[in-house]
Short mmCIF file of C-alpha atoms and ligand atoms in Angstrom, two decimals:
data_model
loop_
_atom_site.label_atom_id
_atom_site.label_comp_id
_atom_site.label_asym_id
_atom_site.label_seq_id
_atom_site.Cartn_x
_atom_site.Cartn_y
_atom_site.Cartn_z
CA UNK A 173 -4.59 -23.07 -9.94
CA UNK A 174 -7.61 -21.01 -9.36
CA UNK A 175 -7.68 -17.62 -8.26
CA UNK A 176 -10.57 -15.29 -7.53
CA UNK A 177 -10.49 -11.90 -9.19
CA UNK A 178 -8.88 -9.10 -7.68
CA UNK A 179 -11.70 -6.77 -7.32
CA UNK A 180 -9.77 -3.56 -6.50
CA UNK A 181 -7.14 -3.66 -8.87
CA UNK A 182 -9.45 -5.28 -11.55
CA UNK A 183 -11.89 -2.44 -11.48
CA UNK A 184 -9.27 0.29 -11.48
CA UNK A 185 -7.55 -1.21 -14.55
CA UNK A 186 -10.86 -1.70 -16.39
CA UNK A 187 -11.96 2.19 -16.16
CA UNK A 188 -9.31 4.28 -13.93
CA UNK A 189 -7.90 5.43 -18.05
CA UNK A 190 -11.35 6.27 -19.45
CA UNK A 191 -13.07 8.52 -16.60
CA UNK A 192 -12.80 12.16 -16.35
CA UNK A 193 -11.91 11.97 -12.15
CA UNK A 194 -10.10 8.66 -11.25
CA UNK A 195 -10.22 9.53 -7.57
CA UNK A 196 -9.37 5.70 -7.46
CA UNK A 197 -5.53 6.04 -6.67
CA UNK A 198 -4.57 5.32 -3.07
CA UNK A 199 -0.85 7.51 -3.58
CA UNK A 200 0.55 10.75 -4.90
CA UNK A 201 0.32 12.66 -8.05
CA UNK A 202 3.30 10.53 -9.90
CA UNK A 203 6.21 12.79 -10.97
CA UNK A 204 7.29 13.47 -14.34
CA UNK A 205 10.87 12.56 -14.98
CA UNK A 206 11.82 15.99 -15.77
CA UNK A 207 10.70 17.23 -12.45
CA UNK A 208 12.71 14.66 -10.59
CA UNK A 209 15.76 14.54 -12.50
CA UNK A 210 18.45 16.81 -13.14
CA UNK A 211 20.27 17.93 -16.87
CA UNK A 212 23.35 15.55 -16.22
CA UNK A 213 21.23 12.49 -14.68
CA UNK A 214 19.01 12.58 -18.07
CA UNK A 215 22.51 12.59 -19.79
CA UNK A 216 24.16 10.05 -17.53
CA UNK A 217 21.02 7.72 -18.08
CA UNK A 218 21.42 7.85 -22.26
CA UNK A 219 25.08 6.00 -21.57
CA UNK A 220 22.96 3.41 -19.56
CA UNK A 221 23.95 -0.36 -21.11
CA UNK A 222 20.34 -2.26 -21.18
CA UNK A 223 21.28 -5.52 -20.08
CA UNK A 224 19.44 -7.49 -17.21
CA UNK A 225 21.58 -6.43 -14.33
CA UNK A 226 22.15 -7.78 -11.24
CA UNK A 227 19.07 -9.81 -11.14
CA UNK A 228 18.16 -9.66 -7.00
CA UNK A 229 19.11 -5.54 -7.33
CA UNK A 230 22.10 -3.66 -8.05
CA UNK A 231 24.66 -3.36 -4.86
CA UNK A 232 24.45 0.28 -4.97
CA UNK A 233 20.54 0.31 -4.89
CA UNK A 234 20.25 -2.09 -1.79
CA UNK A 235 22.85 -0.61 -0.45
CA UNK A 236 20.89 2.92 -0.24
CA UNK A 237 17.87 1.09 1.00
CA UNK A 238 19.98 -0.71 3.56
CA UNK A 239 20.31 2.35 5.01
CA UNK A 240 16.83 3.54 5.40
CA UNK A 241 16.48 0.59 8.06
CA UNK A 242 18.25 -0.29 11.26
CA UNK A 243 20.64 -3.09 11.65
CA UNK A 244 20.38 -4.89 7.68
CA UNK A 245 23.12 -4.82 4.92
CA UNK A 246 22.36 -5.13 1.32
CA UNK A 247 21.95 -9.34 1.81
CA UNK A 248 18.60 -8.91 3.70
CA UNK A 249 17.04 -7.16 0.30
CA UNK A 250 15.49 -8.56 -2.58
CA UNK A 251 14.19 -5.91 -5.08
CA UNK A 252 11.23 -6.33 -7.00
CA UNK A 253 8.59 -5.08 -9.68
CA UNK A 254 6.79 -3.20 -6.96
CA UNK A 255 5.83 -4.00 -3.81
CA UNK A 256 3.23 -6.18 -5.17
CA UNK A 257 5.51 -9.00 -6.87
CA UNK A 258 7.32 -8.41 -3.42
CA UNK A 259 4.21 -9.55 -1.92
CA UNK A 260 3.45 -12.39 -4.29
CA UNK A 261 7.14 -14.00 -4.22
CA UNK A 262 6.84 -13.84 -0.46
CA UNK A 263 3.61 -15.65 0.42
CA UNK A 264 4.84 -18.40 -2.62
CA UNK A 265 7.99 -18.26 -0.64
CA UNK A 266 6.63 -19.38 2.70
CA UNK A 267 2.74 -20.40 2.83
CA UNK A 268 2.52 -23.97 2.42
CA UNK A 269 -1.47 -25.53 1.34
CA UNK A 270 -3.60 -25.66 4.86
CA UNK A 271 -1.14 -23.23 7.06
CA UNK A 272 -3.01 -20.49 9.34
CA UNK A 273 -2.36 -17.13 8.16
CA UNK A 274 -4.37 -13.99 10.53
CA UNK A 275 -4.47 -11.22 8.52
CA UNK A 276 -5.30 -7.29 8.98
CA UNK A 277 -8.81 -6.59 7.38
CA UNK A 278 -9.44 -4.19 5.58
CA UNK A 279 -6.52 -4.37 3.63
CA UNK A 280 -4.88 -4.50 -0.16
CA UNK A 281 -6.49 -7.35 -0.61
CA UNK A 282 -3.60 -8.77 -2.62
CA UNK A 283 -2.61 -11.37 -0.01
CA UNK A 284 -6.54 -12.27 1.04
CA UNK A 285 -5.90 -13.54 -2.38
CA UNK A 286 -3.15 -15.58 -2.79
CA UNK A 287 -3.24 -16.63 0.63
CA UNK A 288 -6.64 -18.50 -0.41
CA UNK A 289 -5.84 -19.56 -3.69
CA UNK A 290 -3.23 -21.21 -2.24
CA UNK A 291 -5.60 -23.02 0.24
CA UNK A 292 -4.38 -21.51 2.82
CA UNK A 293 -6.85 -20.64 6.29
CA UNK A 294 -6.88 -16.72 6.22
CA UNK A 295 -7.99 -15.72 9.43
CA UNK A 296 -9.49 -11.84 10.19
CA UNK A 297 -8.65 -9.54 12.44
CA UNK A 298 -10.63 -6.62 11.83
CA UNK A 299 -9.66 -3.36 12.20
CA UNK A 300 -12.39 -1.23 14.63
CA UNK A 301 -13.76 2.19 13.51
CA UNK A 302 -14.46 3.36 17.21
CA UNK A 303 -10.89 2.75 18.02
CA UNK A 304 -9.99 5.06 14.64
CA UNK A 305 -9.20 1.72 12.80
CA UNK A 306 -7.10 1.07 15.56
CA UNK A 307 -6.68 -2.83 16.08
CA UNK A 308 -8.02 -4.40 19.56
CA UNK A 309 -4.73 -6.49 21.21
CA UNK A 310 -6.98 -8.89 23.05
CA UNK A 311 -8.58 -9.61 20.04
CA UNK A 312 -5.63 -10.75 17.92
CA UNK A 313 -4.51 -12.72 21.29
CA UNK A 314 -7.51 -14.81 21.14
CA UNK A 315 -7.21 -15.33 17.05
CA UNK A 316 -3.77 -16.24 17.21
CA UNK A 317 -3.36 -19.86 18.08
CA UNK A 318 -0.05 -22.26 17.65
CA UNK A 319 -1.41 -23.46 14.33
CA UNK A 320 -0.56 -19.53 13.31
CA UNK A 321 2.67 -19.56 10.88
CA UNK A 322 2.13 -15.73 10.19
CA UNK A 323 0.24 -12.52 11.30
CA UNK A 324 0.03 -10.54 8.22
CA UNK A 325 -0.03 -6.45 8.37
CA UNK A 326 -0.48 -3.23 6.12
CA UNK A 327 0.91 -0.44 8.38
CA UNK A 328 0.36 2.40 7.68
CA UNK A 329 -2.83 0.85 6.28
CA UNK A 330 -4.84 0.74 3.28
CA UNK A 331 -7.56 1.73 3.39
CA UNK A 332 -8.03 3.44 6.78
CA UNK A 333 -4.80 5.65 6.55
CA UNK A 334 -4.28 4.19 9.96
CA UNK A 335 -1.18 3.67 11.92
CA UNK A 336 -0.15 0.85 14.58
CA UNK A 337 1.12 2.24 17.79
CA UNK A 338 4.55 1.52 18.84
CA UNK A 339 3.13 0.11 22.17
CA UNK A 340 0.77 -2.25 19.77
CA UNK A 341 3.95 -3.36 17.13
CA UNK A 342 5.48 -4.54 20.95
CA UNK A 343 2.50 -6.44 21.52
CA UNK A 344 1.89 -7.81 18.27
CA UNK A 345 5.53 -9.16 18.20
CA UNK A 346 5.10 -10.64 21.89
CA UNK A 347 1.92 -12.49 20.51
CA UNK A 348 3.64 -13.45 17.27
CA UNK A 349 6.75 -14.88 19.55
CA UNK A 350 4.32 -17.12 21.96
CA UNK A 351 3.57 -18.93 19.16
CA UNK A 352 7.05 -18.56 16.89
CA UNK A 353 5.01 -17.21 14.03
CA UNK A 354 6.22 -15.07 11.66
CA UNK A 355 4.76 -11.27 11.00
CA UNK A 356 4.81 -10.09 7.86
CA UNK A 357 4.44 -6.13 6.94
CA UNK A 358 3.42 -4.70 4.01
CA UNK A 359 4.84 -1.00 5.16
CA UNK A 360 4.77 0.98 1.49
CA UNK A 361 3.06 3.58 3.06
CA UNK A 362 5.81 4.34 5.32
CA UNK A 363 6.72 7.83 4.81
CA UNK A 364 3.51 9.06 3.85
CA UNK A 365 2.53 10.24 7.31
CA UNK A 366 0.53 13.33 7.73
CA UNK A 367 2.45 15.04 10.85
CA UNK A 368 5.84 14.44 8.90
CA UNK A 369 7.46 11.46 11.73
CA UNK A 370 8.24 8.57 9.92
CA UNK A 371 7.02 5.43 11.33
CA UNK A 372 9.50 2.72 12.75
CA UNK A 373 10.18 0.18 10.46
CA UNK A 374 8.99 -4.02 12.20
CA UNK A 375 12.32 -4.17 10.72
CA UNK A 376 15.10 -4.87 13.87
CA UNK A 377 12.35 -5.62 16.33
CA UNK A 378 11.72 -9.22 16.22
CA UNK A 379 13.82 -11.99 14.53
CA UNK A 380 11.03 -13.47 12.51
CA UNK A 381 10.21 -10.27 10.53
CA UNK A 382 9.73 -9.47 6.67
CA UNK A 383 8.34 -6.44 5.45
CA UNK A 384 7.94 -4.61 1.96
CA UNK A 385 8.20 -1.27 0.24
CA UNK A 386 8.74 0.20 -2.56
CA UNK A 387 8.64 3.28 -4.78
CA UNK A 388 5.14 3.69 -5.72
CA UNK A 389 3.23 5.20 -2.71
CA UNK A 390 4.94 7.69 -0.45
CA UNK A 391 7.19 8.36 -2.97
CA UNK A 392 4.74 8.93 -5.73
CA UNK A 393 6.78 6.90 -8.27
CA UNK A 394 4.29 3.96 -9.17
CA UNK A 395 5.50 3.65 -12.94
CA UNK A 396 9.14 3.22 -11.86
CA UNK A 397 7.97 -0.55 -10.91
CA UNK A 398 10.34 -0.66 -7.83
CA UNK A 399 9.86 -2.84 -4.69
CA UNK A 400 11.59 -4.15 -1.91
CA UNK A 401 11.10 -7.35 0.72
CA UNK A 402 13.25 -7.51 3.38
CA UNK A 403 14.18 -10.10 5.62
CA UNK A 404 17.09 -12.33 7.34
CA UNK A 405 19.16 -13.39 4.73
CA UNK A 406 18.00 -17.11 4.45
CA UNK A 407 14.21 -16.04 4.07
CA UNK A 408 15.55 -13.93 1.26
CA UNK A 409 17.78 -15.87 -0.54
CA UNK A 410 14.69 -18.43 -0.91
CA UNK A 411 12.60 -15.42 -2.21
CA UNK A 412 15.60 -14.61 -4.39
CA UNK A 413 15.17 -18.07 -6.27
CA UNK A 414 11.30 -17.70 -7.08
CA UNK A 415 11.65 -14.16 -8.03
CA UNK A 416 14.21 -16.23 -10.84
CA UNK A 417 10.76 -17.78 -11.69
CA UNK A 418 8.65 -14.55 -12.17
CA UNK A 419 10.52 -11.87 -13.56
CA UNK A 420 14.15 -12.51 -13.51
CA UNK A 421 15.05 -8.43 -12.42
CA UNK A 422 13.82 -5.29 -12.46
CA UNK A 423 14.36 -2.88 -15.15
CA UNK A 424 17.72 -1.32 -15.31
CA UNK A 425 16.83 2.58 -15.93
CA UNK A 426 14.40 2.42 -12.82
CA UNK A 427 16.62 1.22 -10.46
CA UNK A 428 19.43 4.03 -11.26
CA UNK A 429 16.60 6.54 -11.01
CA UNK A 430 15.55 4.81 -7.51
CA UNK A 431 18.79 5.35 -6.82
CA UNK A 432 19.42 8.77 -6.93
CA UNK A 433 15.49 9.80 -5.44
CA UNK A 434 16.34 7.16 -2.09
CA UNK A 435 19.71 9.55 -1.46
CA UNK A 436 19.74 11.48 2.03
CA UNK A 437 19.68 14.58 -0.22
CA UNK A 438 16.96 13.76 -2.28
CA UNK A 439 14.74 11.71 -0.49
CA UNK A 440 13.25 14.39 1.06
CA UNK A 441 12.53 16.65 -1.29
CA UNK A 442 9.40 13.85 -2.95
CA UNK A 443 8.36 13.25 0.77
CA UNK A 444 7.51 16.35 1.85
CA UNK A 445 6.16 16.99 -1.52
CA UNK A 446 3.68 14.35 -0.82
CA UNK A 447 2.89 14.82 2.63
CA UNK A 448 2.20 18.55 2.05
CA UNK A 449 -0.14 17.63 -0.79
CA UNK A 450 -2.13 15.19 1.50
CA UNK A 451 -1.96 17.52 4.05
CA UNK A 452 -3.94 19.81 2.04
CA UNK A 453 -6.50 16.87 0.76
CA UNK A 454 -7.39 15.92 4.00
CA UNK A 455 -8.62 19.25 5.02
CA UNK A 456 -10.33 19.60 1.37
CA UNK A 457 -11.82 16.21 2.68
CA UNK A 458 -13.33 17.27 5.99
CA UNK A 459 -14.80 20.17 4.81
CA UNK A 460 -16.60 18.07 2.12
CA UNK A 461 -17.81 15.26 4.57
CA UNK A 462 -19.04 17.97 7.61
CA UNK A 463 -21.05 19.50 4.43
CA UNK A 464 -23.02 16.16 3.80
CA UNK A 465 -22.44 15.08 7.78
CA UNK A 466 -26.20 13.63 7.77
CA UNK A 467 -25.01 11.07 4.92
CA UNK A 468 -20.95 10.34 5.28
CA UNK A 469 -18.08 10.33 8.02
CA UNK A 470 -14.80 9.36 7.91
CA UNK A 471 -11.75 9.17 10.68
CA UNK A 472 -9.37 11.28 9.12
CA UNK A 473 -6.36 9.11 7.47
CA UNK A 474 -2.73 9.66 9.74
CA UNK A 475 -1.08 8.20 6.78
CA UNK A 476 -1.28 7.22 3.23
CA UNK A 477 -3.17 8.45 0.04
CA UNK A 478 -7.05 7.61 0.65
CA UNK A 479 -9.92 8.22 2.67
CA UNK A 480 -12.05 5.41 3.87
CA UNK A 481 -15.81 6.83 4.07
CA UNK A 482 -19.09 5.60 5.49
CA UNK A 483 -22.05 6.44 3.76
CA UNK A 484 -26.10 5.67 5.36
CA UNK A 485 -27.99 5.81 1.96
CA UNK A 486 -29.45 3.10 0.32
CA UNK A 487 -27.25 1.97 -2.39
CA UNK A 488 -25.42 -1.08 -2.19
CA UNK A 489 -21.48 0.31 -2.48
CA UNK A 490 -20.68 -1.28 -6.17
CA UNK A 491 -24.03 0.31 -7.54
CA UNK A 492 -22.85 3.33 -6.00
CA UNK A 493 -19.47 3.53 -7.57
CA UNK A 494 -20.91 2.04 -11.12
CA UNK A 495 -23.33 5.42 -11.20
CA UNK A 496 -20.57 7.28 -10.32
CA UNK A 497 -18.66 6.06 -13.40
CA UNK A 498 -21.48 5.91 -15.85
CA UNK A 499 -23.41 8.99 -15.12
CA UNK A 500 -20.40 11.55 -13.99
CA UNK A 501 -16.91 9.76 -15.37
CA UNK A 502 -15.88 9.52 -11.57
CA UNK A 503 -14.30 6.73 -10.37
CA UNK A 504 -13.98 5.72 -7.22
CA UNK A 505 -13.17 2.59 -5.31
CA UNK A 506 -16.31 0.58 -3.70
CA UNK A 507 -16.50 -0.63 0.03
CA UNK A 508 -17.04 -4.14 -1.37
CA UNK A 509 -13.44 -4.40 -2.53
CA UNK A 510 -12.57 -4.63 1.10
CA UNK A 511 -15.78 -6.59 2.00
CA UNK A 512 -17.05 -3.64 3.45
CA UNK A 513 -20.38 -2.92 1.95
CA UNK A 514 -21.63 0.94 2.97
CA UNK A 515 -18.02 1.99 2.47
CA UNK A 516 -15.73 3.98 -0.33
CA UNK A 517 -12.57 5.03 -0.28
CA UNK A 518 -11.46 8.25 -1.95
CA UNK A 519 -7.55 8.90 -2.98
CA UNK A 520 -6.21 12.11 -1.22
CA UNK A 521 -3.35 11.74 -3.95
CA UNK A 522 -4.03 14.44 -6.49
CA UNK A 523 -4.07 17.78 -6.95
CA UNK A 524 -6.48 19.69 -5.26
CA UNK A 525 -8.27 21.20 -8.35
CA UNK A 526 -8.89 17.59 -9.52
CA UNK A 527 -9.76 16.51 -6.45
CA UNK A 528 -12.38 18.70 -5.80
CA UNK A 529 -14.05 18.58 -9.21
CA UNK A 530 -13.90 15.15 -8.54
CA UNK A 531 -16.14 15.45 -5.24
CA UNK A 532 -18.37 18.24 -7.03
CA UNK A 533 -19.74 15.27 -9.33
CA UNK A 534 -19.74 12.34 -6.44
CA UNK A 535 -21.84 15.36 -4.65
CA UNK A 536 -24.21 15.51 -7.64
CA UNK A 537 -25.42 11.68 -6.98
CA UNK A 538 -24.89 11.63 -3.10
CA UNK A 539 -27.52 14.33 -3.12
CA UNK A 540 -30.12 12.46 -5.00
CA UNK A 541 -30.62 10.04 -1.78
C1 PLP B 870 -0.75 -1.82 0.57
C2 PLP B 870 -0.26 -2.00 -0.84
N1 PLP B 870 0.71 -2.88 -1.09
C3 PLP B 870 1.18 -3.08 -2.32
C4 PLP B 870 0.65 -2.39 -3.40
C5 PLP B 870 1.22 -2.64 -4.77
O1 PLP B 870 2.20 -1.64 -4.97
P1 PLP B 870 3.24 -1.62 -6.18
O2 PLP B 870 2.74 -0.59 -7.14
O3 PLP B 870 4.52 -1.18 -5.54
O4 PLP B 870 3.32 -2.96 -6.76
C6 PLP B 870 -0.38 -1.47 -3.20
C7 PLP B 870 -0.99 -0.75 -4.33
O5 PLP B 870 -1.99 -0.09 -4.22
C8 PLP B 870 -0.84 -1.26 -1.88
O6 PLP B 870 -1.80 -0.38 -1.61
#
């Protein structure tokens, strides 16, 4: 089956190890295992028997994620290599060759991809700039029609850093029920809001509801490979029996480790970490965009690890970030990833030494125009 290349991660695998500044990563400075685990856990993990596991997650480990959601017990998780196999196993799981899926844009463009490789009808609805990349109700009523089997989200979102409105999840969900679609979340940036209030979960507010996370954003814990999708138990039982088809389980060591980093005590500690360390990169940000106002802008992100930036000079966005790369080892990700020509979008995930030496160089080029 065909399947068109997935620009954003393709790019960032090809050169995000070779550059000096790979200002390509949409979350947080990962942790090191020694900062995030204590003397006896290290020891405790060396007694750890290898084998596969439970292979749809260990009880204890969806049992502490039940928890972090209202209403769901350990039956309404599957857990996954990362949100993205979460991703994958659902839209296998459920889109069927010539359904109508209306999806967020711009977006992880994972399930722009699938969704059309598996013929499916992906239909936009575009996020608006002048409403801070806020989405426009009417506009999704008049997209969503009763050929619609699912509305597909990213909230917080990627790119934008924006964030749905409570009053907007409402009316998304009355939409979604006119029509008995389903709406399907992709929420791994939950917890990675700026002003520290942790979104509510689509989780518990509508019947036909399945959303991922995972490990690897807001928790800045990308390498641990753990995901989540969550949904009523039938939905996820079927998921359960493809995910026998891709990679059996996830691996045993990262699933204690989730473990102990998703406990009330723990949990956090890495949150607050990351926040604070966004908090810090958006400022760094706005300083650096009001300096070259004339050329870039931005609406400041309320969640998540990036910035999404306009630019007005005359250099089409892939050229741009190929300079970038080649002349000053920068790498960035390019507006046409998203579709979005005139666009690039800048992680907010590192530390802020990197970060700005990062800028200094994308300065050096942006100043030639
Ligand atoms: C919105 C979104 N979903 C899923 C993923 C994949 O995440 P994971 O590393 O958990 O597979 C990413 C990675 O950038 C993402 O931005």
């Amino acid at each position: 089956m065909e399947i068109e290349i997935f620009e954003l991660e393709r790019r960032q695998s090809l050169w995000e190890n070779t550059v000096e500044y790979n200002l390509t990563e949409s979350g947080f400075h990962p942790y090191k295992l020694k900062e995030l685990l204590s003397k006896n856990q290290i020891l405790e993990l060396q007694d750890l028997q290898l084998g596969y596991g439970q292979t749809n997650g260990s009880i204890e480990l969806r049992e502490t994620i039940a928890k972090l959601y209202k209403n769901i017990n350990l039956n309404n998780i599957l857990l996954t290599n990362g949100s993205a196999e979460a991703n994958f196993i659902a839209m296998w799981s459920l889109l069927e060759p010539n359904d109508e899926i209306v999806l967020m844009l711009p977006n992880y463009m994972q399930i722009w991809g699938i969704a059309k490789s598996f013929a499916v009808d992906v239909k936009p609805i575009n996020l608006k700039q002048n409403l801070d990349w806020g989405m426009d109700i009417e506009e999704l009523k008049n997209i969503v029609s009763k050929k619609t089997m699912m509305i597909v989200l990213c909230n917080p979102n990627n790119p934008t850093g924006s964030i749905l409105t409570l009053d907007q999840m409402n009316d998304i969900i009355e939409i979604a029920s006119e029509v008995g679609a389903w709406i399907y979340v992709d929420e791994i940036y939950r917890g990675a809001e700026l002003d520290g209030r942790e979104i509510p979960s689509f989780i518990g507010m509508y019947d036909k509801v399945i959303v991922t996370g995972g490990l690897s954003k807001a928790y800045g814990l990308p390498g641990l490979r753990i995901g989540w999708l969550i949904g009523p138990e039938i939905e996820i039982e079927k998921a359960w029996a493809y995910h026998d088809y891709t990679s059996i389980s996830t691996g045993l060591i990262s699933q204690k480790i989730a473990n102990w980093v998703l406990q009330p005590e723990k949990r956090p500690e890495l949150l607050n970490r990351n926040r604070s360390m966004l908090k810090e990169n958006v400022q760094v940000m706005e300083k650096w965009i009001k300096k070259h106002q004339n050329k870039l802008s931005f609406v400041p992100p309320k969640a998540g690890g990036m910035a999404f930036i306009q630019y007005n000079i005359n250099i089409n966005s892939t050229e741009l970030t190929k300079r970038l790369k080649n002349e000053k080892s920068t790498l960035i990700v390019a507006g046409d990833c998203f579709g979005m020509d005139n666009y690039l979008r800048i992680g907010l995930g590192s530390e802020k030494e990197y970060l700005l030496a990062g800028l200094n160089r994308i300065e050096e080029i942006i100043e030639e125009y």
